[in-house]
Coordinates of C-alpha atoms in Angstrom, one line a residue:
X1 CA -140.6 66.4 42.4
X2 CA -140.4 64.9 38.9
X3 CA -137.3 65.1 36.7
X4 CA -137.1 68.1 34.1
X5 CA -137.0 67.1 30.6
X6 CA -133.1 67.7 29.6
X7 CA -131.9 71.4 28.0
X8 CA -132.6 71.5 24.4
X9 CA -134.9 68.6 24.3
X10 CA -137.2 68.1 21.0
X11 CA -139.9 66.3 20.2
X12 CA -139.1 62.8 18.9
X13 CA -138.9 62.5 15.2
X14 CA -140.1 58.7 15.1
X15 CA -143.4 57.4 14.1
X16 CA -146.1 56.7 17.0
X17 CA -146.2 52.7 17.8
X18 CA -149.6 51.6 17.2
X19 CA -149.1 47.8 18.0
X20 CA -148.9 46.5 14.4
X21 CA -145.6 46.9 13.4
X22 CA -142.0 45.7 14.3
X23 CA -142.1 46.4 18.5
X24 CA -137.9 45.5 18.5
X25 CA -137.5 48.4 15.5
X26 CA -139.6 50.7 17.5
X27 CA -137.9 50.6 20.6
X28 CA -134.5 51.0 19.2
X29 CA -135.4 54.0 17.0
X30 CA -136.9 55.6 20.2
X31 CA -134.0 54.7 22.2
X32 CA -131.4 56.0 19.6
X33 CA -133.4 59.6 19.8
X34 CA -133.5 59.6 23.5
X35 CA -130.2 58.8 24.0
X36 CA -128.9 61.8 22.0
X37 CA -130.2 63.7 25.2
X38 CA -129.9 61.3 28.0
X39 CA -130.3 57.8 29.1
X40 CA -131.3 58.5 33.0
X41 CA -134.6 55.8 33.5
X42 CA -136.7 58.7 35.0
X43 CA -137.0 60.4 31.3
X44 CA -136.7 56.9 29.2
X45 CA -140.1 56.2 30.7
X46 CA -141.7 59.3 31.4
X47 CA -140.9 60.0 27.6
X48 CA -142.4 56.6 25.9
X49 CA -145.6 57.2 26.1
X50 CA -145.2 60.1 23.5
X51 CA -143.9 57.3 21.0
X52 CA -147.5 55.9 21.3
X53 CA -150.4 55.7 19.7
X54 CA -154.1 53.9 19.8
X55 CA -154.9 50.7 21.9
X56 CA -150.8 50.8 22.5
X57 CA -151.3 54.2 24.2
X58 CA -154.1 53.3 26.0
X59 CA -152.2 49.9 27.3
X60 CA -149.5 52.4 28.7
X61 CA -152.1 54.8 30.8
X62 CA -153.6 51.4 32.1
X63 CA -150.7 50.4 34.1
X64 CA -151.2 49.9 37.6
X65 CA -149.7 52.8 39.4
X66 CA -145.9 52.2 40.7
X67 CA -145.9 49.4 38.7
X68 CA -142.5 50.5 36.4
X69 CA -139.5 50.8 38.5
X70 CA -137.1 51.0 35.3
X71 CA -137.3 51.1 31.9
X72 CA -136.2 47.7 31.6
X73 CA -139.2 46.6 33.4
X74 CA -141.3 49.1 31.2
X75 CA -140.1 47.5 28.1
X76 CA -139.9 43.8 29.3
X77 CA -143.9 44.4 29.9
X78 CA -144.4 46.2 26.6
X79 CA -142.8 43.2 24.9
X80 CA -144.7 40.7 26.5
X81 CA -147.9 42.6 25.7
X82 CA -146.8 42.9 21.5
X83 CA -145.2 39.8 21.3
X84 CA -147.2 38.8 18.5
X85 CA -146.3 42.1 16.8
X86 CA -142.9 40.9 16.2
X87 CA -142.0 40.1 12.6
X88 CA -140.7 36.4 11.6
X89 CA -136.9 36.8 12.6
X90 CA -134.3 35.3 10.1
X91 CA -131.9 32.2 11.4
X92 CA -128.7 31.6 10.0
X93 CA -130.2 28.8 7.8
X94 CA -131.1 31.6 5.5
X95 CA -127.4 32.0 4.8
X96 CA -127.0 28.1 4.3
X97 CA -129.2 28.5 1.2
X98 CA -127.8 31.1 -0.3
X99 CA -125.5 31.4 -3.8
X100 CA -123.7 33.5 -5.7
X101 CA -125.2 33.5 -9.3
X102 CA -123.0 32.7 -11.9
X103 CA -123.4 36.0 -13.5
X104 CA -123.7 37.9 -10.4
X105 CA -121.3 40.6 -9.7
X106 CA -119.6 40.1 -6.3
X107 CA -120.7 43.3 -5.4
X108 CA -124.3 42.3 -5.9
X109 CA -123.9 39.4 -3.9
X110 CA -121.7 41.1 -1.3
X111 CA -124.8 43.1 -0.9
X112 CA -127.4 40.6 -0.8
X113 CA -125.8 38.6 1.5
X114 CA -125.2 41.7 3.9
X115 CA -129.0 42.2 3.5
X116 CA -129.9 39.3 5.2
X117 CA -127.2 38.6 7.6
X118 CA -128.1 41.8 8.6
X119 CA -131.8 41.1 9.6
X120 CA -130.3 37.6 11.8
X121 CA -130.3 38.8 15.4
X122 CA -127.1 37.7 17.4
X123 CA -125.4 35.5 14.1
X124 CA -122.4 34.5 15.5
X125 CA -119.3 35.9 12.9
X126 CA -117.9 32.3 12.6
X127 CA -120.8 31.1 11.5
X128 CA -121.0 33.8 8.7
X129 CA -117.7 33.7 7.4
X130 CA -118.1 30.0 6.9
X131 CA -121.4 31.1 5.2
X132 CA -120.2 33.1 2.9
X133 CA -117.2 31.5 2.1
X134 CA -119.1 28.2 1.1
X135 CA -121.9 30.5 -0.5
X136 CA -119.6 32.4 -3.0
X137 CA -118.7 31.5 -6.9
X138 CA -115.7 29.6 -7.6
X139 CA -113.2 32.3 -8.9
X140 CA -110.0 34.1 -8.3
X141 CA -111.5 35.6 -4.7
X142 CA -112.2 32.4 -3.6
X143 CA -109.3 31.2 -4.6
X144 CA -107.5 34.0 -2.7
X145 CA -109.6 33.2 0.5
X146 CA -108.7 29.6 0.2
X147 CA -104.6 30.5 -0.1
X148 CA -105.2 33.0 2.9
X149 CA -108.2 32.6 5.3
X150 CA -109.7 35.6 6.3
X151 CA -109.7 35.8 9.7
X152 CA -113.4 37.3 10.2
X153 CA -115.8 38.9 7.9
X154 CA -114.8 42.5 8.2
X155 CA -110.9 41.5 6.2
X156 CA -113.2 39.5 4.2
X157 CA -115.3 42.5 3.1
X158 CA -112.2 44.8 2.6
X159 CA -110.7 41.8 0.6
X160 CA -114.0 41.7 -1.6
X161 CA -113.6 45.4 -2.0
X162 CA -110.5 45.1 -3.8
X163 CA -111.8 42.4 -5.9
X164 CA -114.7 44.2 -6.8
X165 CA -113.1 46.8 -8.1
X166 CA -110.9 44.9 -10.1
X167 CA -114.2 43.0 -10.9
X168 CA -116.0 46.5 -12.0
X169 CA -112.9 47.3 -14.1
X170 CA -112.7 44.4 -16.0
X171 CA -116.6 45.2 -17.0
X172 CA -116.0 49.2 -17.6
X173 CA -112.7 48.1 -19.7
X174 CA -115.1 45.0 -21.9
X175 CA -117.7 47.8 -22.6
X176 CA -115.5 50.2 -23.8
X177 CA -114.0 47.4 -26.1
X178 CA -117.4 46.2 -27.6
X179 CA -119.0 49.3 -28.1
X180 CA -119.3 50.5 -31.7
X181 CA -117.2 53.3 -33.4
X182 CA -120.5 55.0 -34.6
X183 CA -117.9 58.4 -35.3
X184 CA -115.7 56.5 -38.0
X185 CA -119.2 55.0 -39.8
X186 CA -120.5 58.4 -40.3
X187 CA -118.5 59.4 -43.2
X188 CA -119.2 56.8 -45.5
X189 CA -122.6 57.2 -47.7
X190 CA -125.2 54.4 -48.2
X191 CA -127.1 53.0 -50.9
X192 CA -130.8 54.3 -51.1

């Protein structure tokens, strides 16, 4: 008897695989739409095949009968077969040549270095504090991180917050300052 598709289900709202792009993206963004249904095997693989498209498609209908006992087997063998569909990962030595830019904002960099931490699969959180602490301007933050460690990089972020909005601030208060009374100038006449 096969297994029912679950009450309420919907098509998937994720583009077809067609073996050319990111195979680790794909399988995550189809795994974070099934699972808002369910996560039972019998419908993870009974479902994939709908998030395919092209030769990938035709890979899947190829499969030797019975030879799928799990999704973890379904996806270890799409994997191997779109291996070299996988983008260029990151390391963690992207991080070692980072820097703050001496005009850069903190939230900027903040940002930036999220960006690519971000796109390192399994950096290990010691590693990117010390990153970013050795990456960062020297300035009042760092000074404040080198008074008081920061345990791990989400007090560091909250720290950051506060000094980017003193950062922001500073800049909102320095415009403010230097921008021209254009109202007081208006009165006065000029010389044709």
């Amino acid at each position: 008897m096969e297994t029912p598709l679950p009450f309420g289900w919907k098509p998937l709202h994720i583009d077809r695989y067609d073996g050319t792009t990111d195979l680790d993206e794909h399988i995550d963004l189809y795994l974070t739409q099934v699972n808002l249904y369910t996560n039972e095997n019998v419908i993870l693989c009974r479902v994939f095949p709908t998030s395919l498209k092209g030769s990938t498609l035709a890979w899947y209908t190829q499969l030797p009968t019975r030879s799928v006992d799990s999704f973890n087997t379904l996806v270890r063998r799409f994997t191997a077969q779109y291996a070299t569909s996988r983008p260029h990962h990151i390391t963690s030595a992207a991080l070692a040549g980072l820097r703050q830019g001496d005009d850069e904002p903190l939230r900027t960099f903040m940002e930036r270095f999220a960006g690519i931490s971000v796109k390192i699969r399994n950096l290990n959180p010691e590693a990117a504090l010390h990153s970013m602490l050795m990456t960062l301007k020297p300035g009042p933050f760092v000074d404040s991180l080198c008074r008081r460690p920061p345990p791990n990089m989400d007090e560091l972020r909250g720290r950051a917050a506060g000094y980017i909005q003193m950062e922001e601030h500073a800049e909102f208060r320095k415009a403010i300052r230097e921008k021209p009374q254009g109202k007081q100038d208006q009165g006065q006449a000029t010389d044709i």
